[in-house]
Coordinates of C-alpha atoms in Angstrom, one line a residue:
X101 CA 15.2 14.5 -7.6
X102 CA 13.4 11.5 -8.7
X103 CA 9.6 11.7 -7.0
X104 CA 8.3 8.8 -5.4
X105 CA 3.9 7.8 -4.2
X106 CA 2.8 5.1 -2.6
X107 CA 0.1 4.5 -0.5
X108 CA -1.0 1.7 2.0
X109 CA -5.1 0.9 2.3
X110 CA -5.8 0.6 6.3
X111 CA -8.5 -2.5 5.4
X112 CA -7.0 -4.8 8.0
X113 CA -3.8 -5.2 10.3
X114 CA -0.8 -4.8 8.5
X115 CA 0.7 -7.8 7.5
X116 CA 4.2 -9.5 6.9
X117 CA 3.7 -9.2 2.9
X118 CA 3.0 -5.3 3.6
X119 CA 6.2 -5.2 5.3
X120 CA 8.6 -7.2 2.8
X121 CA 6.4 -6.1 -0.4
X122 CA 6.7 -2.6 0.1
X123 CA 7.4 -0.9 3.7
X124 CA 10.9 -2.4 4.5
X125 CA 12.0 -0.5 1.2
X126 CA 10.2 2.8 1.5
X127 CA 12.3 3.0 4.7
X128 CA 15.9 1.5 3.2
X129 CA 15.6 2.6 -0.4
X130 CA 13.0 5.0 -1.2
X131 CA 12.9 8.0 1.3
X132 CA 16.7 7.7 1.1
X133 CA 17.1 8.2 -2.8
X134 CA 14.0 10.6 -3.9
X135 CA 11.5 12.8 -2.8
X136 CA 9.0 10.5 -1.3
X137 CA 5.5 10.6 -0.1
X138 CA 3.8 7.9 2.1
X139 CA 0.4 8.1 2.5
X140 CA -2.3 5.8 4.6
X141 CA -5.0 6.0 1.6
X142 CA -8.2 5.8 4.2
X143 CA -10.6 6.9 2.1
X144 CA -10.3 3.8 -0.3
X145 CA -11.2 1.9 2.8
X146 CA -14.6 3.4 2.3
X147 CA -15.5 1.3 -0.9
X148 CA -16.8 -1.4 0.6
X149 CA -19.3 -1.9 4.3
X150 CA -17.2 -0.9 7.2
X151 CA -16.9 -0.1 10.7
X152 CA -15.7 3.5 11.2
X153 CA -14.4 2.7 14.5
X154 CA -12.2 0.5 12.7
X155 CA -11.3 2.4 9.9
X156 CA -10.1 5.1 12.2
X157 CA -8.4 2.9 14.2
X158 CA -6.8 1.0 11.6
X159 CA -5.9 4.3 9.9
X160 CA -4.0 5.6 13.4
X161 CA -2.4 2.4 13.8
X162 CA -1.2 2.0 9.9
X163 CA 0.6 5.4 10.1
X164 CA 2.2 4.4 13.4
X165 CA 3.8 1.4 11.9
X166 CA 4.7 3.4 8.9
X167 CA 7.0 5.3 11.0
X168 CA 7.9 2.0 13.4
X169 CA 9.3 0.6 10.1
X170 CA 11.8 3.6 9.9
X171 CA 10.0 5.6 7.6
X172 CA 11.6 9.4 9.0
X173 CA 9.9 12.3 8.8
X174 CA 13.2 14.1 8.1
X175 CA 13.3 12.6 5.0
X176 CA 10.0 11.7 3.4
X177 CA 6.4 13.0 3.9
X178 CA 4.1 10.4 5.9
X179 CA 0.2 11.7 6.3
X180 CA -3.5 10.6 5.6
X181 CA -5.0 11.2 2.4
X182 CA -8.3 12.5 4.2
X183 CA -6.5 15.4 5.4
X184 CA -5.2 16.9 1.9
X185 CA -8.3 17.7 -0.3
X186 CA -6.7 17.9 -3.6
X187 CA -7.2 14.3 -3.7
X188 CA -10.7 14.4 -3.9
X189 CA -10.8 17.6 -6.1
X190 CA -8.4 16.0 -8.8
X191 CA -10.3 12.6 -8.3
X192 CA -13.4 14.2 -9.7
X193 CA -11.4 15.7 -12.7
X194 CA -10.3 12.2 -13.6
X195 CA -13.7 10.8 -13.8
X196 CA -14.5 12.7 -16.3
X197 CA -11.7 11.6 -18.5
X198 CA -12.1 7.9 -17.7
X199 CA -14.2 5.5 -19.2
X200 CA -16.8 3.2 -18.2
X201 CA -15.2 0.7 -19.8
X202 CA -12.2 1.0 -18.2
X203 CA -13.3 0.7 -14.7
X204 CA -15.4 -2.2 -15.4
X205 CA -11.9 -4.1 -16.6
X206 CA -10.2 -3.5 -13.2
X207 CA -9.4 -6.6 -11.9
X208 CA -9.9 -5.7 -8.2
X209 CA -13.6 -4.9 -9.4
X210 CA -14.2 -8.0 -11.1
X211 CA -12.9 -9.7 -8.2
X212 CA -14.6 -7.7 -5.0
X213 CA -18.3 -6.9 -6.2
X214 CA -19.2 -11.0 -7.0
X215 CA -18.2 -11.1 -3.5
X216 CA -20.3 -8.9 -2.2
X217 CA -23.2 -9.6 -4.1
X218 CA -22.9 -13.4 -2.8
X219 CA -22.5 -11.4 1.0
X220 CA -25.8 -10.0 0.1
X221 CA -24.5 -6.7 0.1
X222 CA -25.1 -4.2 -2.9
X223 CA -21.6 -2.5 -4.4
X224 CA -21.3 0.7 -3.9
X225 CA -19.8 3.2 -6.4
X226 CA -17.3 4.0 -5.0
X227 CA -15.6 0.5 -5.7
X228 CA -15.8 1.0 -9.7
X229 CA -14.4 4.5 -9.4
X230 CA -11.5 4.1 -6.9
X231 CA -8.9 3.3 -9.3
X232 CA -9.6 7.0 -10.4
X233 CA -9.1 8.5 -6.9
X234 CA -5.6 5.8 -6.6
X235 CA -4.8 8.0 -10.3
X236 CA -5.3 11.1 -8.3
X237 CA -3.5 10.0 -5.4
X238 CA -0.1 9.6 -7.7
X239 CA -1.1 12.5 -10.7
X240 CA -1.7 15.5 -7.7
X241 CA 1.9 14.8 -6.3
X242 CA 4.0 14.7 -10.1
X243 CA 5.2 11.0 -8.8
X244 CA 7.9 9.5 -11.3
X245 CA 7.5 6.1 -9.6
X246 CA 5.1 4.0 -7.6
X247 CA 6.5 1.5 -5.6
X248 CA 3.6 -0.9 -5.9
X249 CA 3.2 -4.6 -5.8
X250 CA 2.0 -7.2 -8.4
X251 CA -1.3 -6.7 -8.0
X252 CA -1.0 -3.0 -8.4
X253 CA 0.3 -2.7 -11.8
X254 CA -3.2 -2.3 -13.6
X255 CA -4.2 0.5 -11.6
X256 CA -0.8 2.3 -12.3
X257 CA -1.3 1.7 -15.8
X258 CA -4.6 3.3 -15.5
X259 CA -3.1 6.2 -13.9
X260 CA -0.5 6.3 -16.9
X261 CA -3.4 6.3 -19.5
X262 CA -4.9 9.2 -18.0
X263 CA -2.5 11.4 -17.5
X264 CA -1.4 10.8 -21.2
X265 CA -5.3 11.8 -22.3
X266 CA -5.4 14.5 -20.3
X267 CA -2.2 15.9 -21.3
X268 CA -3.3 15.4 -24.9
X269 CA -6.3 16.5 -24.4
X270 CA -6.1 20.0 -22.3
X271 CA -1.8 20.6 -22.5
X272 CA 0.6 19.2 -20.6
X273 CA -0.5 18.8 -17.0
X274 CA 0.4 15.7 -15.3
X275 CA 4.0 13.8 -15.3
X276 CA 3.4 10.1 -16.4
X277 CA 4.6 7.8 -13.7
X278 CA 6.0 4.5 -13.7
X279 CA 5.1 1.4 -11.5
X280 CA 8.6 -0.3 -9.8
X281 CA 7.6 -3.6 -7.9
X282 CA 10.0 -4.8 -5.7
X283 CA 12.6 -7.8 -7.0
X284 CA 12.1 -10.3 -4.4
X285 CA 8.9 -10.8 -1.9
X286 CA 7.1 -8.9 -4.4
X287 CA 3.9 -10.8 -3.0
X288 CA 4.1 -13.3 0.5
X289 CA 1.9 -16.1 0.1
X290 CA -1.3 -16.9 2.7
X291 CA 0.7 -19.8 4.9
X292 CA -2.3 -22.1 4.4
X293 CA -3.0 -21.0 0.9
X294 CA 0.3 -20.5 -1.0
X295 CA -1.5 -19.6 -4.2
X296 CA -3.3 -16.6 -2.7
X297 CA -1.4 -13.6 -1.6
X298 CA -1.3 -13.1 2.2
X299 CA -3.8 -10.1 2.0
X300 CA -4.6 -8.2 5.3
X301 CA -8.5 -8.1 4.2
X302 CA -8.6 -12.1 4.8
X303 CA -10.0 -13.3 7.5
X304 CA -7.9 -16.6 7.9
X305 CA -5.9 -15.5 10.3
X306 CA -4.1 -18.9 10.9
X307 CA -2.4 -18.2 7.3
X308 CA -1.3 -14.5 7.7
X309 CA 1.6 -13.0 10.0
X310 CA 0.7 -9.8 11.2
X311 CA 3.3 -7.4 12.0
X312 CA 2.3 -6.8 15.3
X313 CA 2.2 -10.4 16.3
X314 CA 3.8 -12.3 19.5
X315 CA 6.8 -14.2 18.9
X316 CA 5.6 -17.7 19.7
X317 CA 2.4 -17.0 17.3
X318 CA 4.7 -16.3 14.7
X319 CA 6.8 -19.1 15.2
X320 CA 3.5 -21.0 15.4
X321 CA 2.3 -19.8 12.2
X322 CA 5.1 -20.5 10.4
X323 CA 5.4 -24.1 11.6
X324 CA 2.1 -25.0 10.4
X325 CA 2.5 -23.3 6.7
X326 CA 1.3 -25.9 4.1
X327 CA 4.3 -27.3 2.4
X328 CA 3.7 -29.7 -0.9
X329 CA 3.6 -33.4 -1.7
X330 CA 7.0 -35.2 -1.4
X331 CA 10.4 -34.3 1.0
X332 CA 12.7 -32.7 -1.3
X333 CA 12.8 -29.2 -0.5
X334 CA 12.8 -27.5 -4.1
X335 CA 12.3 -23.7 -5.4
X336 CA 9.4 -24.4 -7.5
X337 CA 6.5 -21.5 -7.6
X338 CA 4.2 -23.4 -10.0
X339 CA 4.8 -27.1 -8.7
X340 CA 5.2 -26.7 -5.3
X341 CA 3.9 -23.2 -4.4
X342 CA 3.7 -24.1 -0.3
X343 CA 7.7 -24.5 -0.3
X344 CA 8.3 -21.6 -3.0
X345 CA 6.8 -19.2 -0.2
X346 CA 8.5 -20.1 2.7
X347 CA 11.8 -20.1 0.9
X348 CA 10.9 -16.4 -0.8
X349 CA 9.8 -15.6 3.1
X350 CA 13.0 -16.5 4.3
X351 CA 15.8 -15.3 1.5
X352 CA 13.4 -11.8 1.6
X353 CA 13.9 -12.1 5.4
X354 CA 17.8 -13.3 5.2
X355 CA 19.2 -11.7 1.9
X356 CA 19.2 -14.7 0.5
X357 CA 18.5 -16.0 -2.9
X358 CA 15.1 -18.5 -2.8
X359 CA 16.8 -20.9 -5.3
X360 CA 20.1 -21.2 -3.0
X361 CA 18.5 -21.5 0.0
X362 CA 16.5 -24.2 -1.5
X363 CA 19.7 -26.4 -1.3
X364 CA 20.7 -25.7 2.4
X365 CA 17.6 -27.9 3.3
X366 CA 16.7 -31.6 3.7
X367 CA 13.6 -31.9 5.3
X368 CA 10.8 -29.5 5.6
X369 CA 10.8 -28.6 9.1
X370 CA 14.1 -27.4 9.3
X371 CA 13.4 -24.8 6.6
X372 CA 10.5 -23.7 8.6
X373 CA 12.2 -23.5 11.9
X374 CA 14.7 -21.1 10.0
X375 CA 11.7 -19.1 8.2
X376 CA 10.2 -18.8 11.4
X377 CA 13.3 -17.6 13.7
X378 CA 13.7 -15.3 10.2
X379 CA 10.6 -13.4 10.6
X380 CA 10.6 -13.2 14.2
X381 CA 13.9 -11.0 13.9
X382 CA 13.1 -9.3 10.9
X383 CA 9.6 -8.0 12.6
X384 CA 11.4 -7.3 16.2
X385 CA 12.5 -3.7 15.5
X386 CA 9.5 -3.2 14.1
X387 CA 7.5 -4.1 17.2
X388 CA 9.9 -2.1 19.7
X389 CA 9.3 1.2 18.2
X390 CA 5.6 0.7 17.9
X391 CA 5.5 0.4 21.5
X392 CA 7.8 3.2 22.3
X393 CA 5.5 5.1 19.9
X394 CA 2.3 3.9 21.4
X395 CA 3.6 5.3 24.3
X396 CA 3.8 8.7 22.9
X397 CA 0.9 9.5 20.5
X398 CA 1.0 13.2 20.3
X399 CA 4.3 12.2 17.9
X400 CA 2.5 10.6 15.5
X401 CA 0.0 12.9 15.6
X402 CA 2.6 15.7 15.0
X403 CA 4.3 14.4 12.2
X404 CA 0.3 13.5 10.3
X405 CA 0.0 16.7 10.5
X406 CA 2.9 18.7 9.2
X407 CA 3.0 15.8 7.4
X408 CA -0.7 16.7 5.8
X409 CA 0.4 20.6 5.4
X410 CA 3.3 19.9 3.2
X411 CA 1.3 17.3 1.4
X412 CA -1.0 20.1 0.3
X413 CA 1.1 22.6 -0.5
X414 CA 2.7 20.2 -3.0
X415 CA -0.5 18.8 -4.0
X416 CA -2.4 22.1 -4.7
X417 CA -0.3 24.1 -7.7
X418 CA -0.9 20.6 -9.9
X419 CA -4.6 20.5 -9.1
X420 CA -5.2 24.2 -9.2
X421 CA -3.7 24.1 -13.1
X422 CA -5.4 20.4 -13.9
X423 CA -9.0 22.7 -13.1
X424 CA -7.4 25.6 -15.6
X425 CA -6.6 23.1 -18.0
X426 CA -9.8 21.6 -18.0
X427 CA -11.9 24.8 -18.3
X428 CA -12.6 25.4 -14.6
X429 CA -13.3 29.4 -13.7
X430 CA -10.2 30.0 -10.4
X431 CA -12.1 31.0 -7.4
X432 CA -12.0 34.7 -6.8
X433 CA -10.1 35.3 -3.8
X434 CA -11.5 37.6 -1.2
X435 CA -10.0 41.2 -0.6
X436 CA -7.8 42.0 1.7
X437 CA -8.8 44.2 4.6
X438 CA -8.0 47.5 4.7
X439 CA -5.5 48.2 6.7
X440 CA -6.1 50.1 10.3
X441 CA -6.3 54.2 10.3

């Protein structure tokens, strides 16, 4: 059976993008057709200054909404990446096939530590080298496919590149996976900036939906979305970006094709009333079993953790050879006790 990894960073309050990017089909496709692993990836929210408070927090309620979006612990394997140690381990491993070069080119790097240094913050390591861990996130698991969005692709290509010079390099350890973004709502739009992705690091609240909002603040939201110059509604990403979004927002939400849909509409504040009334029902499942799971922690804490234990027990026969491989001595076990007179 086909192996599936992906991974969701808890940096923020999961968003409407997270949803229709990448959670809505781990639940409908993914778990259902392969062996699949869903992991909250906490210790990448370390790269940058944080709050632990809020990183654990965030981390407790990512994984809850993991399994409010119907991700079933029957059928995949839904835990923290803290917990399993073999990411770490292998992380190391990797660094010291990658390049310099190669982390400097991330794009996410190029992009982030400008903005700290303008914060007047210094960049910690960590943020040049986390592509490496994301690698060993994927490589310790023998993923086929990673279910990742646009802006993922470069760091799966990494991953491909090293597990190709390992391979070559020590014998065939690692499986070479493949990134498979989504076909439609592969990345939501900010509502008040179309041309950036609706990102749940941004602090501009007014243009994000977060999965765990109200009703009437969706609705709100939605109704104040930037649209474009002129009144023709048309399906136009590089023209008219506002109204491209909210009609990819609504056919990802409906089943409907953006370009179609485009056609049904008149007048800009029809489509958003539909896009609006659209999300609302798409997110209201969601929201129900997050309460009713709320109301139950010691569930979610139940299924981290077996969740954690079969995660390692996967994780550790790849990792244990990729040390071999790479000229590591195994660690000597310690005897077993003599057995009682």
């Amino acid at each position: 059976m086909t192996r599936v990894f992906s991974g969701i960073k808890p940096t923020g309050h999961l968003t409407l993008g997270n949803y229709l990017g990448a959670m809505r089909r781990w639940a409908e496709v993914d778990q259902h057709r392969s062996d699949a692993l869903f992991c909250v990836v906490d210790l990448h929210a370390l790269t940058v200054d944080h709050d632990p408070a809020r990183v654990l927090r965030l981390s407790r309620q990512a994984a809850t909404l993991l399994l409010a979006s119907g991700l079933d612990p029957e059928l995949c394997t839904v835990f923290l990446q803290s917990h399993v140690d073999e990411h770490t381990r292998l992380s190391y491993l990797l660094e010291c096939v990658a390049t310099d070069g190669e982390m400097r080119r991330m794009i996410q790097y190029k992009e982030k530590a400008p903005r700290e240094r303008e914060r007047g913050g210094s960049v910690r390591l960590s943020l040049l080298t986390y592509p490496v861990l994301m690698a060993a996130d994927i490589l310790a698991y023998g993923a086929d496919e990673v279910p990742v969005g646009e802006d993922q692709t470069q760091h799966v290509e990494l991953t491909r590149d090293l597990a190709v010079r390992f391979n070559q390099r020590y014998g065939h350890t690692f499986v070479v996976p493949r990134a498979t973004p989504p076909e439609v709502a592969a990345r939501v739009m900010n509502l008040q900036d179309p041309t950036s992705k609706m990102g749940k690091s941004d602090d501009s609240g007014p243009g994000i939906v977060y999965l765990l909002d109200e009703p009437d603040v969706v609705r709100k939201k939605v109704m104040r979305a930037v649209t474009d110059s002129g009144r023709d509604v048309e399906y136009d990403r590089e023209a008219r970006p506002g109204v491209a979004n909210l009609l990819e927002i609504l056919g990802a939400c409906t089943g409907g094709d953006p370009e179609a849909l485009a056609a049904d509409y008149d007048s800009y504040g029809a489509l958003k009333k539909d896009t609006a009334e659209a999300v609302v029902e798409v997110l209201r499942p969601v929201r129900e079993r997050h309460r009713e799971l709320c109301a139950d922690p010691s569930y979610a804490e139940g299924v981290l953790r077996r969740g954690a234990e079969k995660a390692r027990a996967m994780a550790r026969p790849t990792v244990d050879a990729a040390c071999r491989a790479i000229g590591l001595m195994p660690a000597v076990s310690e005897p077993a006790p003599d057995p009682a007179p």
